[in-house]
Every structure is written in C-alpha cells, then in structure tokens.
XYZ file of C-alpha atoms in Angstrom:
614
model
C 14.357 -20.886 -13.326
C 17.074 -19.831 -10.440
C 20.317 -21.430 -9.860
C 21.120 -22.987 -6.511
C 24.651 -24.289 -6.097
C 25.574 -26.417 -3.075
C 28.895 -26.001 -1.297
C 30.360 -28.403 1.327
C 30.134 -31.972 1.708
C 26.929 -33.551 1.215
C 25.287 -36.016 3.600
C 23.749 -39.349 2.910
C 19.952 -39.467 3.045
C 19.872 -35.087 3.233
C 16.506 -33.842 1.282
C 18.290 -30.440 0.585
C 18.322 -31.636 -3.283
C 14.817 -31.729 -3.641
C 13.725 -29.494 -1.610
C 15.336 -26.432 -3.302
C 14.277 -28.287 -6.843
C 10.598 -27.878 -5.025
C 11.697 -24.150 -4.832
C 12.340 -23.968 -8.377
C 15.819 -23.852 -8.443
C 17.799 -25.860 -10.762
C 20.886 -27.009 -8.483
C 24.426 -27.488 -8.951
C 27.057 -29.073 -6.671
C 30.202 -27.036 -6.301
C 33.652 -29.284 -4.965
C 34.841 -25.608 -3.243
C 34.732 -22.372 -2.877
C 36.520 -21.854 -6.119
C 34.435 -23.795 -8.046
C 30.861 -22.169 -6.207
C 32.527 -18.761 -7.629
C 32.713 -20.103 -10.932
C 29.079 -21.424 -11.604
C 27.883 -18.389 -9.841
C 29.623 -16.288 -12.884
C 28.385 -19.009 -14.990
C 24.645 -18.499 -14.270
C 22.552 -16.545 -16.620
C 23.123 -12.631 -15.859
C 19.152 -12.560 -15.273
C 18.339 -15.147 -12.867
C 18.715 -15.412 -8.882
C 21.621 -17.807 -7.726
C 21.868 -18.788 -4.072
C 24.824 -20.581 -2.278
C 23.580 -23.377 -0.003
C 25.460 -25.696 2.610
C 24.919 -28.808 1.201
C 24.768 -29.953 5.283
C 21.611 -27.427 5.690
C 18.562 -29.149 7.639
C 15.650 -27.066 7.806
C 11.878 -26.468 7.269
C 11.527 -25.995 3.317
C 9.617 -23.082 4.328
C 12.674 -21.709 6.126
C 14.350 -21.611 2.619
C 11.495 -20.360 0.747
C 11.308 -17.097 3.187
C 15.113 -16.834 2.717
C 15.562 -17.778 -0.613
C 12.736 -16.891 -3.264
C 11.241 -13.243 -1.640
C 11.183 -10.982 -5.044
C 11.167 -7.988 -2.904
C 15.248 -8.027 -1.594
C 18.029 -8.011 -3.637
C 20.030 -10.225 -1.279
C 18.798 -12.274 1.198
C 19.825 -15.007 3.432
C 19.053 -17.757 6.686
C 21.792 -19.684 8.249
C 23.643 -22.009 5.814
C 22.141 -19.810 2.667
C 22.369 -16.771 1.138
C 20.624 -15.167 -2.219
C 20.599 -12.936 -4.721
C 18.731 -11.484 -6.915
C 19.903 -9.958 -10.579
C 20.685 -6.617 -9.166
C 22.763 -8.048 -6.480
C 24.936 -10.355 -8.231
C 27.542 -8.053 -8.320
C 27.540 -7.419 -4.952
C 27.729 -11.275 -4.051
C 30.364 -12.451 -6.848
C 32.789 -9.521 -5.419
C 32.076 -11.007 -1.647
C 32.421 -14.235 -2.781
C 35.923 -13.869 -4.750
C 37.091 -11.483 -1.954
C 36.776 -14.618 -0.312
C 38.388 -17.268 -2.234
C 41.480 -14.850 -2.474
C 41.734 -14.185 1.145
C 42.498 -17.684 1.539
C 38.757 -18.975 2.681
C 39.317 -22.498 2.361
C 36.985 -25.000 0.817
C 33.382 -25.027 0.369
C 33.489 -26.453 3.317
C 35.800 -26.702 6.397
C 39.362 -25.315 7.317
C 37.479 -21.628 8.437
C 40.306 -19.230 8.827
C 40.539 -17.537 12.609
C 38.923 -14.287 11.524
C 36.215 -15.406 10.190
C 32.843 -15.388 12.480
C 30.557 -18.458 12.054
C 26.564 -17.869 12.835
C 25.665 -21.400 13.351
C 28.013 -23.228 16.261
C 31.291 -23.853 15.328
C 31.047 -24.567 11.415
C 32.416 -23.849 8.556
C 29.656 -22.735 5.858
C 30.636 -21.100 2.879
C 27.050 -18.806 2.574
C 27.384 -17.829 6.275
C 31.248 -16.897 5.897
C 29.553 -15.178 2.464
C 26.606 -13.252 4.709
C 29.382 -11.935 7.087
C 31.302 -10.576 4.714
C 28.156 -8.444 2.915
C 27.162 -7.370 5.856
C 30.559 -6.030 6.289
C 30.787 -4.294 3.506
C 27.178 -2.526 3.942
C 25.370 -4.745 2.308
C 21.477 -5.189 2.846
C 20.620 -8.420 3.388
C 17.636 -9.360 4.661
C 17.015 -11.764 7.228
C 13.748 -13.134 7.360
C 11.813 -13.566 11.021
C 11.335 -17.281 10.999
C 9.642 -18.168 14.403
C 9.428 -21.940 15.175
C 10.845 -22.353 11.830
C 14.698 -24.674 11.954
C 17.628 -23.753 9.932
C 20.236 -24.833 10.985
C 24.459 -26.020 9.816
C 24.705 -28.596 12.426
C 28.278 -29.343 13.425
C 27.905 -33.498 13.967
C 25.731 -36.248 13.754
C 24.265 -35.716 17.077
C 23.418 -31.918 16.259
C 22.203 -33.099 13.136
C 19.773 -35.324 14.521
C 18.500 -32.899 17.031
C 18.119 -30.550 13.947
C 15.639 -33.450 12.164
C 13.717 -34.075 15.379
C 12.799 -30.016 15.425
C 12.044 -29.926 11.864
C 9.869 -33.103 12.963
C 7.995 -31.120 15.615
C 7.156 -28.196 13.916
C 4.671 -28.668 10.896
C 5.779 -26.019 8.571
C 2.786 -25.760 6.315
C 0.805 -24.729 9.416
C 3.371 -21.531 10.028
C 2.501 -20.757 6.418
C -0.950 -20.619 6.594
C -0.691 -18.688 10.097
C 2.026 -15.946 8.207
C -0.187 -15.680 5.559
C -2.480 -13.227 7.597
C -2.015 -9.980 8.531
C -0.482 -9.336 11.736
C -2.039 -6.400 12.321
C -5.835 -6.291 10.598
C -9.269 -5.921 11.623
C -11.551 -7.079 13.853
C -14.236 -8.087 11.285
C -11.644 -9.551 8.868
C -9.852 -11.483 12.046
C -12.612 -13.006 13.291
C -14.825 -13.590 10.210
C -12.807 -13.527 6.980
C -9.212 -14.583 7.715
C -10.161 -18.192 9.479
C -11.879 -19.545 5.831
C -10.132 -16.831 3.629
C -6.359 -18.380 4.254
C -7.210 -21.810 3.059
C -8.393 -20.029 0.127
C -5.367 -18.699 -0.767
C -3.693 -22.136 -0.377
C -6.177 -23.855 -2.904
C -5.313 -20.763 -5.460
C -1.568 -21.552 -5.025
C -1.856 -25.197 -5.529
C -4.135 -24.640 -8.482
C -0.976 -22.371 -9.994
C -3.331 -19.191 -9.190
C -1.166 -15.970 -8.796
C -2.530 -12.714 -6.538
C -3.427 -10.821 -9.920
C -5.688 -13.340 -11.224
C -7.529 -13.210 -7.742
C -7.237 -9.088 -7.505
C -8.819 -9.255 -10.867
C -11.464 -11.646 -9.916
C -12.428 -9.187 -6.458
C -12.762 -6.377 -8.772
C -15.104 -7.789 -11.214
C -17.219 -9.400 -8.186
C -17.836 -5.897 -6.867
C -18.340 -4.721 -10.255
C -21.473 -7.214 -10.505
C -22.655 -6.250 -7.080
C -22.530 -2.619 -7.968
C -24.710 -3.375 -11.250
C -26.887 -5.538 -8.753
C -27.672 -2.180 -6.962
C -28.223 -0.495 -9.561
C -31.243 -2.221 -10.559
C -32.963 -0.498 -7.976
C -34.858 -3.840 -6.883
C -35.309 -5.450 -3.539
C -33.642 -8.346 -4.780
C -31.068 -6.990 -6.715
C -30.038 -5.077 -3.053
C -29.838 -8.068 -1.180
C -27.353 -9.890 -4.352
C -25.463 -6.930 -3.880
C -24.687 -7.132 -0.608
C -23.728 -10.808 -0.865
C -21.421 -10.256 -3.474
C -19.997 -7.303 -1.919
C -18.850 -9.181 1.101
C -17.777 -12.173 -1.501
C -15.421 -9.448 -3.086
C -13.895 -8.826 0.216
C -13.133 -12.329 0.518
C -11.597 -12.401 -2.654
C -9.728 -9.218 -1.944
C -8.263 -10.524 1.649
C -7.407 -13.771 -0.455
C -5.334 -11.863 -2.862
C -2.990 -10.649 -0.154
C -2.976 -13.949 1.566
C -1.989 -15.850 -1.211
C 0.870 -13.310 -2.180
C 1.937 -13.810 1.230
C 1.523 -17.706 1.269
C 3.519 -18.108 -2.082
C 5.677 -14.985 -2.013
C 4.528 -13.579 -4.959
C 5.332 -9.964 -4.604
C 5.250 -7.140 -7.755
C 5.113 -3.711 -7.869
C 2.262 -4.084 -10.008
C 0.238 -6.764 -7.768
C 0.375 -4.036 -5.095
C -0.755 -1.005 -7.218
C -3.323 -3.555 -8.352
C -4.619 -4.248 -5.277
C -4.612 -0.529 -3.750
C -6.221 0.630 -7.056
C -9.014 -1.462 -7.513
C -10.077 -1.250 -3.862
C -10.880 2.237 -4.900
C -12.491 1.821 -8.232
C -14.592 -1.438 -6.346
C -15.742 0.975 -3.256
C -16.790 3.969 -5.564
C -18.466 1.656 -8.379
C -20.565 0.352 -5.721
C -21.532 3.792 -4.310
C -22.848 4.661 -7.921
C -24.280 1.518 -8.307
C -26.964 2.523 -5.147
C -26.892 5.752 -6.299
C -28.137 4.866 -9.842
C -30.699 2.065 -7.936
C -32.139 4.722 -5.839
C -32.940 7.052 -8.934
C -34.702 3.794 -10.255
C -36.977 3.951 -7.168
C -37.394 7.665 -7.755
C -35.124 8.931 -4.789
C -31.757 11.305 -5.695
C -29.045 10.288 -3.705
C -26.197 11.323 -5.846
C -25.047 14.098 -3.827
C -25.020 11.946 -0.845
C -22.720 9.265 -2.992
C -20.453 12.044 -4.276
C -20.081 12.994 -0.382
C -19.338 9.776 0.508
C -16.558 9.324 -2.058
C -14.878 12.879 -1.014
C -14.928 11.645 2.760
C -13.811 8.453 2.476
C -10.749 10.182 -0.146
C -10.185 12.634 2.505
C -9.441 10.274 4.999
C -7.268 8.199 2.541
C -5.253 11.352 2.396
C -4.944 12.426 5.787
C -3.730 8.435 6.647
C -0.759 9.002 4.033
C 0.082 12.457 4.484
C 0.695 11.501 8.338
C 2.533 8.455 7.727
C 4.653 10.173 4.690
C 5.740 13.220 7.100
C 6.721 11.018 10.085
C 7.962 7.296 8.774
C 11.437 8.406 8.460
C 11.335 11.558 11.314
C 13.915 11.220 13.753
C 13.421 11.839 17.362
C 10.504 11.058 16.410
C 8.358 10.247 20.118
C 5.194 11.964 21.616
C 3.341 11.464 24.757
C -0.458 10.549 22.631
C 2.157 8.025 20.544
C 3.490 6.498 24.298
C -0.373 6.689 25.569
C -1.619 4.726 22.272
C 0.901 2.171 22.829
C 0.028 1.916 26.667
C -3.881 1.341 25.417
C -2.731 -1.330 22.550
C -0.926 -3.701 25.351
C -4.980 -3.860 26.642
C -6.524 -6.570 24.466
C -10.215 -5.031 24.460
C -9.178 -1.776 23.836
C -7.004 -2.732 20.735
C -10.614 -3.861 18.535
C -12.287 -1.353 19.942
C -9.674 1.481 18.113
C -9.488 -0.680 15.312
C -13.460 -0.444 14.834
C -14.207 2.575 15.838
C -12.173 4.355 12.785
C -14.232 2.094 10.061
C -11.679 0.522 7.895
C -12.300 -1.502 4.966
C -13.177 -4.913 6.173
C -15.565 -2.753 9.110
C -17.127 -0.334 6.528
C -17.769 -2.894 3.832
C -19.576 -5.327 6.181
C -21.657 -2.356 6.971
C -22.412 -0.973 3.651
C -23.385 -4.403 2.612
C -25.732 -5.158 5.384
C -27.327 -2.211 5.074
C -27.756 -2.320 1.379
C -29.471 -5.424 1.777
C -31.668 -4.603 4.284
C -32.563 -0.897 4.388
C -32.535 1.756 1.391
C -29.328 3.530 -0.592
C -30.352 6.534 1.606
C -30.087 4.993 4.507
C -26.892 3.087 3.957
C -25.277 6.571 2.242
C -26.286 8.451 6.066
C -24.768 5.583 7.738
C -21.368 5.766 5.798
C -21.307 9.365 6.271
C -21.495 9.224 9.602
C -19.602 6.671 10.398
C -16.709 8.194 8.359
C -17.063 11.106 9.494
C -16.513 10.356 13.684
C -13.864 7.668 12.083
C -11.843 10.789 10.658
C -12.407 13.514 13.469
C -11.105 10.867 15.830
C -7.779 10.052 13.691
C -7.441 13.528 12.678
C -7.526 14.745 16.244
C -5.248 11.955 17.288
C -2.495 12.834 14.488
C -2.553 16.413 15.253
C -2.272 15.735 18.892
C 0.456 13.418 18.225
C 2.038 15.914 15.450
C 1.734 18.853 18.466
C 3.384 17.344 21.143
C 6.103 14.824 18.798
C 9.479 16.475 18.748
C 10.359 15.130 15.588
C 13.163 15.965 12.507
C 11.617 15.683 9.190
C 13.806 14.823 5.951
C 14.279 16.368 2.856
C 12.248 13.259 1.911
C 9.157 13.740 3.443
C 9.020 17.039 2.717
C 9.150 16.173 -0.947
C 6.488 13.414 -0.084
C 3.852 15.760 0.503
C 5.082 18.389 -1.570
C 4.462 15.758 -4.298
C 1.025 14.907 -2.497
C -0.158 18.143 -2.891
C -0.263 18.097 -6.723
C 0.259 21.465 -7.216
C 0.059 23.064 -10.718
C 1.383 25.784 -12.618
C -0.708 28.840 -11.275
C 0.414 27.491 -7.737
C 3.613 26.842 -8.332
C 4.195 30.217 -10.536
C 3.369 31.676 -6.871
C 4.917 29.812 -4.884
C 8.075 31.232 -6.550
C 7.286 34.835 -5.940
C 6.711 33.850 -2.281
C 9.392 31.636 -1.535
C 11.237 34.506 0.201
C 8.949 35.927 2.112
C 7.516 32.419 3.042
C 10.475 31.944 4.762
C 9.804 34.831 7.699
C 6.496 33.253 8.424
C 5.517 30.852 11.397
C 5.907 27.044 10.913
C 1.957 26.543 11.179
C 1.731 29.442 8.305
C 1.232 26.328 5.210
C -1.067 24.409 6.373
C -3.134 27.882 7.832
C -2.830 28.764 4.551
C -4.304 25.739 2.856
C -7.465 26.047 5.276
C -8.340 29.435 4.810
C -7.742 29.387 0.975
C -9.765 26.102 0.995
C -12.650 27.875 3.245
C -12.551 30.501 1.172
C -13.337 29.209 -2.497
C -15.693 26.383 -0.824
C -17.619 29.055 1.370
C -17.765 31.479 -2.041
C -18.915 28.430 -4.396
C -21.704 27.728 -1.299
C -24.215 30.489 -2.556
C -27.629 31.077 -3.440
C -28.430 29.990 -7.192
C -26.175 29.008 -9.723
C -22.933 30.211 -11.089
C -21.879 34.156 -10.570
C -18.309 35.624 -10.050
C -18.059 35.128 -6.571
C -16.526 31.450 -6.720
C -14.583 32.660 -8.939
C -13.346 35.030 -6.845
C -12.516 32.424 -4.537
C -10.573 30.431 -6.568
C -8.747 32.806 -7.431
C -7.693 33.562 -3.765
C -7.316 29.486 -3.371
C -4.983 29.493 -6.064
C -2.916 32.187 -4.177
C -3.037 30.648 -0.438
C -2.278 27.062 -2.450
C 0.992 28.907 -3.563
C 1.938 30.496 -0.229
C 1.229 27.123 1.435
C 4.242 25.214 -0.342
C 6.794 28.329 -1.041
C 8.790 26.532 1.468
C 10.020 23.007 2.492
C 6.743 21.333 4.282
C 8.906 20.360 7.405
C 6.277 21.505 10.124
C 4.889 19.859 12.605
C 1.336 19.806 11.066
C 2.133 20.399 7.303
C 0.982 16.724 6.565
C -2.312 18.546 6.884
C -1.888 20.611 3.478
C -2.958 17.716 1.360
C -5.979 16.856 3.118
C -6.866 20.569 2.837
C -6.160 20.842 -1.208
C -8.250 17.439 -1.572
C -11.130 18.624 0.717
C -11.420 22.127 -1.288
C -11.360 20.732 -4.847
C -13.590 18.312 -4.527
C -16.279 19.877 -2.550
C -16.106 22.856 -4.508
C -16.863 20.451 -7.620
C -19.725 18.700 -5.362
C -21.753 22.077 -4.248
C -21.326 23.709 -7.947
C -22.648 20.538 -8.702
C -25.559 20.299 -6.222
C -26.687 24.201 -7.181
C -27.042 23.170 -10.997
C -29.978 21.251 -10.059
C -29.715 19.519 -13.240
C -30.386 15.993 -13.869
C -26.698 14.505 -14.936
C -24.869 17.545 -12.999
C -23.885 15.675 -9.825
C -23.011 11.960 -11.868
C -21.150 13.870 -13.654
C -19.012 15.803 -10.601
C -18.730 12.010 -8.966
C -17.233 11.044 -12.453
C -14.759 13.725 -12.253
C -13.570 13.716 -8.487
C -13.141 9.860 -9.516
C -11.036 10.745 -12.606
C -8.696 12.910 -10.125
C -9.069 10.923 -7.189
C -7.437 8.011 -8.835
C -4.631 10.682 -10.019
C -4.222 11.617 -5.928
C -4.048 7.423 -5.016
C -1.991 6.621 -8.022
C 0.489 9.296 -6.693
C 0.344 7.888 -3.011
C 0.921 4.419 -4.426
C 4.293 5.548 -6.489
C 5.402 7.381 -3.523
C 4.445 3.772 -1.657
C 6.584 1.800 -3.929
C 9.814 4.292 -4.092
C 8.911 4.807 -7.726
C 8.712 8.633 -7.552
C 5.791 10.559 -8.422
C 3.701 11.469 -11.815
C 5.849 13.482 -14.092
C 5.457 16.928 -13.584
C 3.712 17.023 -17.478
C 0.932 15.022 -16.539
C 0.353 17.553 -13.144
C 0.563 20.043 -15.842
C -1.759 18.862 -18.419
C -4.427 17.775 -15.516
C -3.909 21.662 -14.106
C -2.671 20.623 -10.543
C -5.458 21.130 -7.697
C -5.759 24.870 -7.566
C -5.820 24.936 -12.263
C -8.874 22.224 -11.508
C -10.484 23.989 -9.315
C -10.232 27.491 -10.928
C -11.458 26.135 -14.316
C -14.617 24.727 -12.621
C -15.826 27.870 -11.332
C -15.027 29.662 -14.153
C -17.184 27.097 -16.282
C -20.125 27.593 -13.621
C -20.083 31.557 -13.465
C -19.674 31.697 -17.502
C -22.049 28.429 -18.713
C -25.931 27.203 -18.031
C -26.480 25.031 -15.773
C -26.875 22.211 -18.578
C -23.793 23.520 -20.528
C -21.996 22.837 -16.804
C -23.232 19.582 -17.184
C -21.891 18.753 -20.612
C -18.025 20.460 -19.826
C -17.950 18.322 -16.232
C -18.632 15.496 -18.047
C -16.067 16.192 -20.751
C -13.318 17.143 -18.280
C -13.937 14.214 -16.500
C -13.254 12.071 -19.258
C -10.093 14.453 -20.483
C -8.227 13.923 -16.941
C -9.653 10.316 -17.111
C -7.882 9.481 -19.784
C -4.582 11.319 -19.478
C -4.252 10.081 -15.613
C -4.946 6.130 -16.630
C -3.234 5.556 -19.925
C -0.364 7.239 -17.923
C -0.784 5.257 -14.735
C -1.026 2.153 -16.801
C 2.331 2.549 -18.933
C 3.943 3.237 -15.963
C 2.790 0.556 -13.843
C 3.401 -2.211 -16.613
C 6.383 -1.031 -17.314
C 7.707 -0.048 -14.076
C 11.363 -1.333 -12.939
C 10.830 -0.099 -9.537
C 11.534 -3.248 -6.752
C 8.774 -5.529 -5.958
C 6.772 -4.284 -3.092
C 3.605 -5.579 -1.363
C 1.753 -3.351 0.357
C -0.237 -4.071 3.343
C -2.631 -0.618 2.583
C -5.920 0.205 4.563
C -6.212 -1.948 7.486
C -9.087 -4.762 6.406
C-alpha cells in the first residue's frame, strides 16, 4: 500500500478520492501545508507517498504514469508529485523548506516568488516540484499526449478540464502506449494489433509480466522438444508454438507497460530467456534432424555464435556511444534523412532480421522445409543482417567526432571479460600501449582472434599448433585493453574476443568427428554465452558487472580459450568430448547460481528494457 495525502480544498462531486484508491493508494486529507508535512513523516519509511491537489481533474491514467512508475525515485504531473522510498528524504526536506519559508496553506495565498505550472494557482505539489527541481532534483515528468491534468483556477476552467477528460478515452491511450514505439515490421503489423489486448486481459486477471515471461519460455521449450522428435508433425507443432511464444513474449512487455510493472528482475527475465528460448529451439532441430539421420549440429552451433556475435556488436556500439559527447556523424544525419521516408524505415528494420523477423522465419521454415534448410536460411540471413550493421557502425564510428567517458570505456572493458593471463599482460603493456595508434586494440583483437581460429582450422585433430595460437591470442587479448578503450572503433574488441572463443570451440569441435563432440561445444558456448548477456544485462540495468572472482574462476575469454586447445592437442578425440562436456557444466553452474543470487537479490532500480527490436 502507498500513501496519498491531499492538500487544498476539496471540491464537491471531484472523483480524485477514488481514483487514487483505484491506484492503490490509501489517502489522507491534509488541512495545510503543515499538516501534509506531518503525515508525509508519518508514513511508513518503506512505502511511496505522493502529495495531490485535492482540486486535480485528470485522466486516472494521467496519475498512474505520474504517480505509481517503480522505475523513478520522484516523479510528478501538474497538481502531483511522488516519491518513492529512496526519495523521501529528498521530498520531506523540499517540503519543510517550504512550510518555513512561509508557503502558505495547502492551498492558496502563493507567495510572489514562487512559479505556478498550471495558470495562476496555488498547488502545494507544483510549488513542491519547483522547488526539487531547484535543488537538482530528478523528477521525472511523464509524456502524457492527449492525456488532461490539470489545477484549474475556477469553475469555468474546471469544467473545460471535465469536458477534455470527457473527450479523450483514456483506456484507449493505454492500450496504444502499451506498444513499442519503435518495433518491427512483423510484430507491428501481425503481433501487436491482438497481442495488446492480451496484455490487458492478464492485468485484469491480476497477471504480472513474470508469470507471462515464464509462460513464453516454457512454450518455446515445448516447441523445441516438438522438433526434436524429428517428425513431420512434430515440425509443423513446433513452428506453431514458436510463433505462440513470441506472442507471449511481446505480451510480457506490453503488459509491463500497460500496468507499470517494472523490476530489475522482469527485465533480466525477459532478455535472458529470449536467449535460452532461441538456442533451445536450435538444439531442438538439431537433435530432430539426427533422428532423421542428418548432422546438423555444427550448423546449430554456427547459428548460435552468429546470432551472439551480433548481440555483441549491437551493445558494444550502443555502450561506447550512448553517453559520447559531440557525438554526430554524417551516416548518423543520412540514417535519419532515410527514417523520415516511411517505406524505407521497414525496409531497414527487416533487412537486419530481428527477433520478431527471424522467428517468423525460423518457424515457417521449420514447418515446412527441413532443420537443414531452416539452419542455411538463418545463417544467411544473419549473416547479410550483421555485415550491413557492422559496416554501418563502423562507418558511423569513422566519420562521428565523438568524446567517450570514463564510463564507456569501462563498459566494454567489462564486455570484454578478460581474465587473468590477459589482464597479467595487459599490465606489462600498459606503457607501451600508450605510444600506439588509437585503432592499435581493436587491430589487436582481430589478428590475435585470426590467429588462434586460423591455427585451430587444421587438418586432423588436436596438435600444438592451436595451441600455439592461443597462446599468441592470449597476448594480443592483453595488448588490446592495456589502455582505456576510448577509440573510435574499440566497441569492436568484444565482438572480436566473442567471435574467436567460440569458433575456436566450434572447429576443435567439428575436427573431433566424434558423435557428442559438437552438442557438447553448443553446450559450452551456451554456458558462456549466457555469462557474456548476463554481463550486458547488469551493465543495462546500472548494476555493475560480474565480480571479478567469477571472471576469474570461469578463466576470462583468452583462460577459456587456451584451456580448450590445450585439452584438444593433449586428449583423444572422445576424451575431448568428455572434458567439453564437463567444462560446460563447471562454467554452467558457477555463471547461473551466480547470476541468479544476484538477480533475486539485486537492489539495483527497477528498469525495463526495451532489448532486441521484435
């Protein structure tokens, strides 16, 4: 329960009462300003209080956007302001500042230096808002479109106030603001129009986002097992279901949206198990197709690797250049200029596959054609969809004249999940590091990646020469982050650690030639795949990144990576087999029982995440 205490006078027939009971609030009537200071001390220390006009007409939407958002710590609209636990203190120190300044009443008798937002009024919350905001305060303002509230200053404002409210039908603004702005062109057109109502039936059945991520996941979980069986039919349930766990996971975010139920957890929820539903389902084919006789686990394994790749290069880029200052390029104006053409804007949108795109496909095609032929399709497809981003960022990256924080640097320093033999060298480089050219890290990353992928691509199994490799890997992976990653293309180090690790594991895998070699490679690239997105996601959520024991224990990219083709030049081919699968499970383990304290126990602020375009 929150606390909502009205201030001012109240009017005869008003609904504000109700409508903030509606909210959830339990509401209090304060006779001034004194008295609104003293039930807002009075309040339990752990729930939200909010100071409202008594006089406030408005859409009860209006006050649920200002008033019961989890993710800001004060908020407000005109005629209402909130707070959240953490900013209490703030408030109650604007609020007495008030009172001994001489404010006046709860109501009425505004002192001449005081600037009212709504006409001439006197409202308590607004006098309240103006005086966080001039301390420095955050408060955030929500964008309420057609939405009315409003302190109206007499009867006849008031009644122009009641007709607007009358004109605008508030629950259709909340269905409309429970999509996406920005999404795709599959989910637009062919999700979102069914999906939102939905959402509403799952709120007014007392549903919360969770329950619904929950429910995607184990959807796609079924359809994966569908594949699996390797039947005709079972490919065509799969596909259905597949495209009925999109549904479900578009719904999720709607509904959080819709009701305002935002956690920190909901979104690492949601970002998490659209991973562990995409890659189930690729080993679902993958195990269907070995049921029809046809070995398609390397192609799966490649699939996952691209598709990770991508992930990577998407939040490297953003990470390096959300916070850059100065931050403007000529491809950045030109990609604007081609978004103000309508056609043009679904075209980019398809064209670089994302989820709601490349699950429509996958499904389709599982239903219709083989595993092999739906794992080619992906490929490709994900393939032109990251040479054209990748291009575009680097172009953008090249000709952006942009100042990069200490923050972002850390960002992808923390992205590139370095480990002790990388960072031991790193250290013995760090002055030299400094003489070299800005493009020297992520130069660095590329050759050292080429190198240990291009030595583990041999004849046969095994031998020194990957070894060799990583070895050399491990060194360039130092030399690559001896130094702030500040350049203009050093979001591209991450990419290049991911790329090398796991396709080193994927063609050590591929030479074994050993039944169980490459499901056991996809198990481990999962196991440290989810240890790259869980990073991204606490980086996402301003929660910091893994502690630097669990990089440790898990060896960091270039301690992976060395140990693999050390097992591969020094074991059988089935021994291989046996240690992949028992390092996968090691770093499985260690990465989710961490992830999962951490998440559940997390005090970081509530956050929703929009993640991969759908």
């Amino acid at each position: 329960m929150s606390t909502a205490i009205l201030t001012g006078q109240p009017v005869p027939g008003s609904s504000i009462e109700g409508d903030l009971r509606s909210l959830g609030f339990d509401v209090q009537v304060a006779a001034d300003a004194a008295d609104a200071e003293r039930l807002v001390a009075e309040a339990p220390c752990d729930q939200r209080v909010a100071l409202v006009d008594a006089r406030f007409v408005g859409h009860v939407h209006a006050l649920r956007l200002g008033l019961t958002d989890p993710r800001f710590s004060l908020a407000a609209v005109p005629g209402a302001v909130t707070a959240q636990p953490d900013g209490r203190t703030t408030l109650t120190r604007a609020l007495a500042r008030e009172n001994s300044a001489g404010g006046g009443t709860a109501g009425g008798g505004a002192p001449a230096r005081t600037k009212l937002s709504v006409g001439d009024v006197d409202s308590l919350p607004d006098r309240i808002v103006t005086a966080l905001t001039d301390d420095g305060a955050d408060v955030h303002r929500p964008e309420l479109g057609s939405l009315v509230a409003a302190v109206p200053a007499d009867p006849q404002a008031r009644n122009e106030a009641r007709q607007a409210v009358a004109d605008v039908d508030d629950e259709a603004v909340r269905l409309r603001s429970a999509v996406k702005s920005r999404d795709g062109f599959f989910t637009t057109h062919f999700i979102s129009p069914y999906s939102r109502y939905i959402a509403r039936w799952c709120a007014r059945r007392g549903l919360t986002p969770n329950q619904v991520t929950t429910a995607s996941l184990i959807t796609a979980l079924v359809a994966a097992a569908c594949a699996a069986t390797g039947t005709r039919g079972g490919f065509v349930a799969a596909g259905v279901l597949l495209i009925a766990s999109f549904v479900l996971d578009c719904t999720d975010g709607q509904l959080a949206r819709y009701s305002l139920q935002y956690s920190t957890l909901g979104a690492w929820l949601d970002a998490t198990f659209d991973r562990a539903k995409e890659y189930a389902y690729y080993a679902g084919l993958a195990l269907g197709a070995a049921r029809g006789g046809d070995d398609v686990w390397a192609l799966a394994l490649g699939a996952m690797v691209l598709q990770t790749c991508r992930h990577v290069v998407d939040f490297s880029f953003n990470e390096a250049n959300h916070d850059a200052t100065a931050n403007t390029s000529p491809t950045a104006a030109l990609s604007d200029k081609l978004d103000s053409v309508g056609w043009t804007v679904w075209v980019r949108r398809m064209i670089v596959l994302p989820i709601g795109e490349r699950w429509a496909m996958i499904a389709v095609l599982t239903a219709l054609t083989t595993p092999r032929i739906t794992f080619y399709a992906l490929l490709i497809g994900c393939a032109f969809a990251a040479t054209y981003t990748t291009a575009g960022r680097v172009l953008r990256s090249l000709t952006r004249k942009a100042r990069r924080t200490d923050r972002a640097a850390q960002a992808l320093a923390d992205l590139a999940d370095s480990g002790p033999l990388a960072q031991g060298v790193a250290g013995v480089l760090k002055a030299p590091a400094r003489r070299l050219p800005g493009f020297a890290a992520p130069v660095a990353a590329l050759l050292g990646g080429l190198a240990v992928v291009g030595l583990a691509w041999q004849p046969g199994f095994g031998g020194p020469l990957a070894v060799v490799g990583a070895v050399l890997y491990a060194v360039t992976s130092g030399l690559a982050v001896a130094r702030p990653l500040k350049g203009a293309l050093d979001w591209l180090v991450p990419p290049f650690f991911r790329a090398a690790e796991y396709g080193t594991v994927l063609l050590l895998a591929a030479e074994a030639d050993v039944n169980g070699a490459l499901p056991a490679a996809f198990g481990l690239v999962a196991a440290v795949a989810y240890h790259h997105y869980d990073t991204v996601y606490r980086i996402r959520g301003n929660a910091g990144a893994p502690p630097a024991w669990l990089v440790r224990a898990v060896g960091g990219h270039e301690g992976r990576t060395l140990l693999v083709t050390v097992l591969a030049a020094l074991l059988t081919a089935s021994q291989f087999t046996v240690a992949l699968t028992v390092l996968a499970v090691a770093v499985a383990l260690l990465v989710l029982v961490e992830s999962i304290r951490f998440w559940v126990s997390a005090g970081a602020p509530a956050v929703h995440d929009e993640g991969e375009p759908a």
